[in-house]
PDB file of C-alpha atoms in Angstrom:
ATOM      1  CA  LEU N 215      -0.188   0.112  -0.258  1.00 43.00           C
ATOM      2  CA  GLY N 216       2.639   2.562   0.531  1.00 54.00           C
ATOM      3  CA  PHE N 217       3.008   5.349   2.960  1.00 59.00           C
ATOM      4  CA  GLN N 218      -0.569   6.169   3.579  1.00 83.00           C
ATOM      5  CA  LEU N 219      -1.532   9.812   4.506  1.00 86.00           C
ATOM      6  CA  SER N 220      -4.861  11.214   6.138  1.00 88.00           C
ATOM      7  CA  ASN N 221      -6.581  15.165   6.049  1.00 87.00           C
ATOM      8  CA  LEU N 222      -9.106  15.451   8.750  1.00 88.00           C
ATOM      9  CA  PHE N 223     -11.484  18.548   8.368  1.00 87.00           C
ATOM     10  CA  THR N 224     -12.689  20.743  10.948  1.00 89.00           C
ATOM     11  CA  LYS N 225     -14.953  23.522  11.159  1.00 87.00           C
ATOM     12  CA  GLU N 226     -13.143  25.843  13.647  1.00 91.00           C
ATOM     13  CA  VAL N 227      -9.725  26.555  14.594  1.00 93.00           C
ATOM     14  CA  LYS N 228     -10.320  25.126  18.383  1.00 94.00           C
ATOM     15  CA  TYR N 229     -11.313  22.093  16.986  1.00 94.00           C
ATOM     16  CA  ALA N 230      -8.530  21.596  14.683  1.00 94.00           C
ATOM     17  CA  GLU N 231      -6.065  22.539  17.526  1.00 96.00           C
ATOM     18  CA  LYS N 232      -7.756  20.033  20.237  1.00 96.00           C
ATOM     19  CA  LEU N 233      -7.954  17.366  17.506  1.00 95.00           C
ATOM     20  CA  THR N 234      -4.083  17.518  16.865  1.00 97.00           C
ATOM     21  CA  GLU N 235      -3.532  17.550  20.436  1.00 97.00           C
ATOM     22  CA  VAL N 236      -5.385  14.407  20.979  1.00 96.00           C
ATOM     23  CA  LEU N 237      -4.022  12.813  18.316  1.00 95.00           C
ATOM     24  CA  ASN N 238      -0.318  13.463  19.408  1.00 97.00           C
ATOM     25  CA  LYS N 239      -1.053  12.790  22.824  1.00 97.00           C
ATOM     26  CA  GLU N 240      -2.235   9.327  21.699  1.00 96.00           C
ATOM     27  CA  GLN N 241       1.023   8.804  19.522  1.00 95.00           C
ATOM     28  CA  PHE N 242      -0.605   9.600  15.817  1.00 93.00           C
ATOM     29  CA  PRO N 243       1.858  11.967  13.951  1.00 93.00           C
ATOM     30  CA  ALA N 244      -0.410  15.206  13.453  1.00 96.00           C
ATOM     31  CA  LYS N 245      -0.038  18.711  12.852  1.00 97.00           C
ATOM     32  CA  ALA N 246      -2.977  21.388  11.935  1.00 96.00           C
ATOM     33  CA  VAL N 247      -3.464  24.281   9.658  1.00 93.00           C
ATOM     34  CA  HIS N 248      -5.612  27.199  10.501  1.00 93.00           C
ATOM     35  CA  SER N 249      -6.193  30.594   9.664  1.00 90.00           C
ATOM     36  CA  ARG N 250      -4.777  31.790  12.840  1.00 94.00           C
ATOM     37  CA  MET N 251      -1.315  30.376  11.726  1.00 93.00           C
ATOM     38  CA  GLU N 252       1.037  32.608   9.718  1.00 94.00           C
ATOM     39  CA  MET N 253       1.060  32.070   5.825  1.00 92.00           C
ATOM     40  CA  GLN N 254       4.696  31.173   6.060  1.00 96.00           C
ATOM     41  CA  ASN N 255       4.070  28.772   8.705  1.00 95.00           C
ATOM     42  CA  ARG N 256       0.865  26.906   7.167  1.00 92.00           C
ATOM     43  CA  LEU N 257       3.066  26.625   4.134  1.00 91.00           C
ATOM     44  CA  LYS N 258       5.846  24.923   5.691  1.00 96.00           C
ATOM     45  CA  VAL N 259       3.535  22.222   7.539  1.00 95.00           C
ATOM     46  CA  TYR N 260       1.414  21.688   3.783  1.00 90.00           C
ATOM     47  CA  ASP N 261       5.287  21.104   2.473  1.00 91.00           C
ATOM     48  CA  GLU N 262       5.916  18.512   5.159  1.00 94.00           C
ATOM     49  CA  PHE N 263       2.754  16.680   4.685  1.00 90.00           C
ATOM     50  CA  LYS N 264       3.259  16.413   1.447  1.00 87.00           C
ATOM     51  CA  LYS N 265       6.951  14.771   1.726  1.00 89.00           C
ATOM     52  CA  ALA N 266       5.030  12.391   4.624  1.00 87.00           C
ATOM     53  CA  MET N 267       7.172  13.832   7.496  1.00 93.00           C
ATOM     54  CA  PHE N 268       3.911  13.321   9.559  1.00 93.00           C
ATOM     55  CA  ARG N 269       0.949  11.237   8.297  1.00 92.00           C
ATOM     56  CA  ILE N 270      -2.431  13.220   9.440  1.00 94.00           C
ATOM     57  CA  LEU N 271      -3.073  17.001   8.583  1.00 92.00           C
ATOM     58  CA  VAL N 272      -6.223  18.326  10.499  1.00 94.00           C
ATOM     59  CA  THR N 273      -7.476  21.619   9.099  1.00 90.00           C
ATOM     60  CA  THR N 274      -9.896  24.061   8.374  1.00 87.00           C
ATOM     61  CA  ASP N 275     -11.706  24.920   5.375  1.00 77.00           C
ATOM     62  CA  ILE N 276      -8.663  27.185   4.686  1.00 75.00           C
ATOM     63  CA  PHE N 277      -7.416  23.713   2.729  1.00 65.00           C
ATOM     64  CA  GLY N 278     -10.597  22.886   1.614  1.00 61.00           C
ATOM     65  CA  ARG N 279      -9.994  23.574  -2.288  1.00 60.00           C
ATOM     66  CA  GLY N 280      -6.580  23.194  -3.796  1.00 61.00           C
ATOM     67  CA  ILE N 281      -4.839  20.480  -1.669  1.00 65.00           C
ATOM     68  CA  ASP N 282      -2.816  18.502  -3.682  1.00 64.00           C
ATOM     69  CA  VAL N 283      -0.835  15.574  -2.341  1.00 65.00           C
ATOM     70  CA  GLU N 284      -0.752  12.313  -4.214  1.00 68.00           C
ATOM     71  CA  LYS N 285      -0.647   9.739  -1.189  1.00 74.00           C
ATOM     72  CA  ILE N 286      -3.884  10.712   0.618  1.00 77.00           C
ATOM     73  CA  ASN N 287      -5.728   7.942   1.539  1.00 77.00           C
ATOM     74  CA  ILE N 288      -8.420   8.928   3.998  1.00 79.00           C
ATOM     75  CA  VAL N 289     -10.353  12.402   3.671  1.00 78.00           C
ATOM     76  CA  ILE N 290     -12.809  12.978   6.627  1.00 78.00           C
ATOM     77  CA  ASN N 291     -14.721  15.876   7.608  1.00 81.00           C
ATOM     78  CA  PHE N 292     -14.655  15.808  11.641  1.00 81.00           C
ATOM     79  CA  ASP N 293     -17.791  18.219  11.893  1.00 77.00           C
ATOM     80  CA  MET N 294     -19.427  19.903   8.774  1.00 66.00           C
ATOM     81  CA  ALA N 295     -18.916  23.224   7.522  1.00 59.00           C
ATOM     82  CA  ASN N 296     -21.161  25.801   7.644  1.00 64.00           C
ATOM     83  CA  GLU N 297     -21.283  26.363   3.798  1.00 65.00           C
ATOM     84  CA  SER N 298     -21.078  23.218   1.404  1.00 61.00           C
ATOM     85  CA  ASP N 299     -18.168  24.703  -0.759  1.00 57.00           C
TER      86      ASP N 299
END
């Protein structure tokens, strides 16, 4: 199967931060990307994810469109966004 990556979408920044904290506490390698982060940091985390430096990316709808990572096997909407886009 190769290396598997997962993308989890949350509705709010606080959920992205908390879910990432819980996943890491349970030994699941995860990082979050959200609107409260500086763009440079967002791009750094995204690049690390594309290079499979960690397996789970937790994000708000900020990355809802345009994410292009070949090895994502699982996408989960942890909670539903306010808008269908």
